[in-house]
C-alpha positions as a Markdown table, in Angstrom:
| # | Residue | x | y | z |
|---|---|---|---|---|
| 1 | Unk | -31.0 | -9.7 | -14.7 |
| 2 | Unk | -28.1 | -9.7 | -17.2 |
| 3 | Unk | -28.4 | -7.7 | -20.4 |
| 4 | Unk | -26.4 | -8.9 | -23.3 |
| 5 | Unk | -25.5 | -7.1 | -26.5 |
| 6 | Unk | -23.8 | -9.0 | -29.4 |
| 7 | Unk | -21.6 | -7.5 | -32.1 |
| 8 | Unk | -19.2 | -8.5 | -34.8 |
| 9 | Unk | -21.5 | -10.2 | -37.2 |
| 10 | Unk | -21.3 | -9.6 | -40.9 |
| 11 | Unk | -20.8 | -11.0 | -44.4 |
| 12 | Unk | -17.7 | -13.1 | -45.1 |
| 13 | Unk | -16.5 | -15.5 | -47.8 |
| 14 | Unk | -16.2 | -19.2 | -47.1 |
| 15 | Unk | -12.9 | -19.9 | -45.4 |
| 16 | Unk | -12.8 | -16.5 | -43.7 |
| 17 | Unk | -13.0 | -15.6 | -40.1 |
| 18 | Unk | -15.1 | -13.4 | -37.8 |
| 19 | Unk | -15.0 | -12.7 | -34.1 |
| 20 | Unk | -18.3 | -12.1 | -32.3 |
| 21 | Unk | -18.4 | -10.2 | -29.0 |
| 22 | Unk | -21.1 | -10.2 | -26.3 |
| 23 | Unk | -21.0 | -7.4 | -23.8 |
| 24 | Unk | -22.8 | -8.1 | -20.5 |
| 25 | Unk | -24.2 | -5.6 | -18.0 |
| 26 | Unk | -24.1 | -6.3 | -14.3 |
| 27 | Unk | -21.5 | -6.9 | -11.7 |
| 28 | Unk | -22.0 | -10.7 | -11.5 |
| 29 | Unk | -21.0 | -11.6 | -15.0 |
| 30 | Unk | -18.1 | -13.6 | -13.7 |
| 31 | Unk | -20.5 | -15.9 | -11.8 |
| 32 | Unk | -22.2 | -17.1 | -14.9 |
| 33 | Unk | -21.6 | -19.7 | -17.5 |
| 34 | Unk | -22.1 | -18.2 | -21.0 |
| 35 | Unk | -23.1 | -19.7 | -24.3 |
| 36 | Unk | -23.4 | -19.0 | -27.9 |
| 37 | Unk | -26.3 | -20.4 | -30.0 |
| 38 | Unk | -27.4 | -19.9 | -33.6 |
| 39 | Unk | -30.5 | -20.0 | -35.6 |
| 40 | Unk | -30.6 | -20.5 | -39.4 |
| 41 | Unk | -33.7 | -19.6 | -41.4 |
| 42 | Unk | -36.3 | -22.3 | -41.0 |
| 43 | Unk | -34.4 | -24.1 | -38.4 |
| 44 | Unk | -34.5 | -24.3 | -34.6 |
| 45 | Unk | -32.0 | -22.5 | -32.4 |
| 46 | Unk | -29.0 | -24.7 | -31.8 |
| 47 | Unk | -26.1 | -24.8 | -29.4 |
| 48 | Unk | -22.7 | -23.7 | -30.6 |
| 49 | Unk | -20.4 | -23.3 | -27.6 |
| 50 | Unk | -20.4 | -22.7 | -23.9 |
| 51 | Unk | -17.8 | -21.6 | -21.3 |
| 52 | Unk | -17.8 | -22.0 | -17.6 |
| 53 | Unk | -17.7 | -19.0 | -15.2 |
| 54 | Unk | -13.9 | -19.3 | -14.9 |
| 55 | Unk | -13.2 | -20.1 | -18.5 |
| 56 | Unk | -11.7 | -23.4 | -17.4 |
| 57 | Unk | -14.3 | -25.6 | -19.1 |
| 58 | Unk | -15.6 | -25.3 | -22.7 |
| 59 | Unk | -18.1 | -27.2 | -24.7 |
| 60 | Unk | -18.6 | -27.1 | -28.5 |
| 61 | Unk | -21.1 | -28.5 | -31.0 |
| 62 | Unk | -19.5 | -31.2 | -33.2 |
| 63 | Unk | -20.2 | -29.0 | -36.2 |
| 64 | Unk | -17.9 | -26.3 | -35.0 |
| 65 | Unk | -15.2 | -28.2 | -33.1 |
| 66 | Unk | -11.7 | -27.2 | -34.3 |
| 67 | Unk | -13.0 | -24.1 | -36.1 |
| 68 | Unk | -14.6 | -22.0 | -33.4 |
| 69 | Unk | -13.2 | -20.9 | -30.0 |
| 70 | Unk | -15.2 | -19.5 | -27.1 |
| 71 | Unk | -13.4 | -17.3 | -24.6 |
| 72 | Unk | -14.2 | -14.7 | -22.0 |
| 73 | Unk | -12.7 | -11.7 | -20.2 |
| 74 | Unk | -14.4 | -11.3 | -16.9 |
| 75 | Unk | -12.7 | -8.0 | -16.3 |
| 76 | Unk | -14.4 | -6.6 | -19.4 |
| 77 | Unk | -17.7 | -8.5 | -18.9 |
| 78 | Unk | -17.4 | -9.8 | -22.4 |
| 79 | Unk | -17.5 | -13.3 | -24.0 |
| 80 | Unk | -16.2 | -13.9 | -27.5 |
| 81 | Unk | -16.6 | -16.4 | -30.3 |
| 82 | Unk | -13.7 | -16.6 | -32.7 |
| 83 | Unk | -15.0 | -18.3 | -35.9 |
| 84 | Unk | -12.4 | -19.6 | -38.4 |
| 85 | Unk | -12.7 | -21.6 | -41.6 |
| 86 | Unk | -16.3 | -20.4 | -42.0 |
| 87 | Unk | -18.7 | -22.4 | -44.2 |
| 88 | Unk | -21.9 | -21.4 | -45.9 |
| 89 | Unk | -23.8 | -23.7 | -43.4 |
| 90 | Unk | -22.6 | -21.4 | -40.6 |
| 91 | Unk | -24.9 | -18.7 | -41.9 |
| 92 | Unk | -27.3 | -17.9 | -39.0 |
| 93 | Unk | -28.3 | -15.3 | -36.4 |
| 94 | Unk | -25.9 | -15.9 | -33.5 |
| 95 | Unk | -27.1 | -15.3 | -30.0 |
| 96 | Unk | -25.2 | -14.9 | -26.7 |
| 97 | Unk | -26.8 | -16.3 | -23.6 |
| 98 | Unk | -26.2 | -16.3 | -19.9 |
| 99 | Unk | -26.8 | -19.2 | -17.5 |
| 100 | Unk | -27.6 | -17.5 | -14.2 |
| 101 | Unk | -28.9 | -20.6 | -12.5 |
| 102 | Unk | -25.6 | -22.5 | -12.7 |
| 103 | Unk | -26.9 | -25.4 | -14.9 |
| 104 | Unk | -24.0 | -25.2 | -17.4 |
| 105 | Unk | -25.6 | -27.4 | -20.0 |
| 106 | Unk | -25.7 | -27.3 | -23.8 |
| 107 | Unk | -29.3 | -26.8 | -24.5 |
| 108 | Unk | -31.5 | -23.7 | -24.8 |
| 109 | Unk | -33.2 | -24.5 | -21.6 |
| 110 | Unk | -30.1 | -24.0 | -19.6 |
| 111 | Unk | -29.9 | -20.3 | -20.4 |
| 112 | Unk | -32.3 | -17.7 | -19.1 |
| 113 | Unk | -30.9 | -14.4 | -20.4 |
| 114 | Unk | -30.5 | -13.8 | -24.1 |
| 115 | Unk | -29.1 | -11.1 | -26.4 |
| 116 | Unk | -30.9 | -9.8 | -29.5 |
| 117 | Unk | -28.6 | -11.7 | -31.9 |
| 118 | Unk | -26.1 | -10.7 | -34.7 |
| 119 | Unk | -26.3 | -11.9 | -38.3 |
| 120 | Unk | -23.5 | -14.0 | -39.7 |
| 121 | Unk | -23.6 | -14.6 | -43.5 |
| 122 | Unk | -21.0 | -16.8 | -45.2 |
| 123 | Unk | -21.0 | -16.7 | -49.0 |
| 124 | Unk | -19.7 | -19.6 | -51.1 |
């Protein structure tokens, strides 16, 4: 199993930036696609971004395209989410997730290991 720990959340004004990090345990991190999801109060968890094991393929939700960038450093067992031009509607708990089964899809069902989440709050 992979254990995931997110960090980097916080309070930021609209238009600002944050970078989330997700540190993974285990020697096989580089074998897994990774994803970021978010859940706002009263809403279901939704896909934000995903990156293949090599970093060569990335997917984004339409709502964050052009503003968020997912990246990974396999040497550091870490995946990142750079969030720019933040909007109040980006406010949510952000979760990092690992796809250990090689599905590489953009839904919750494709990920079987989850972090505890980090809160991102964007004020208007």
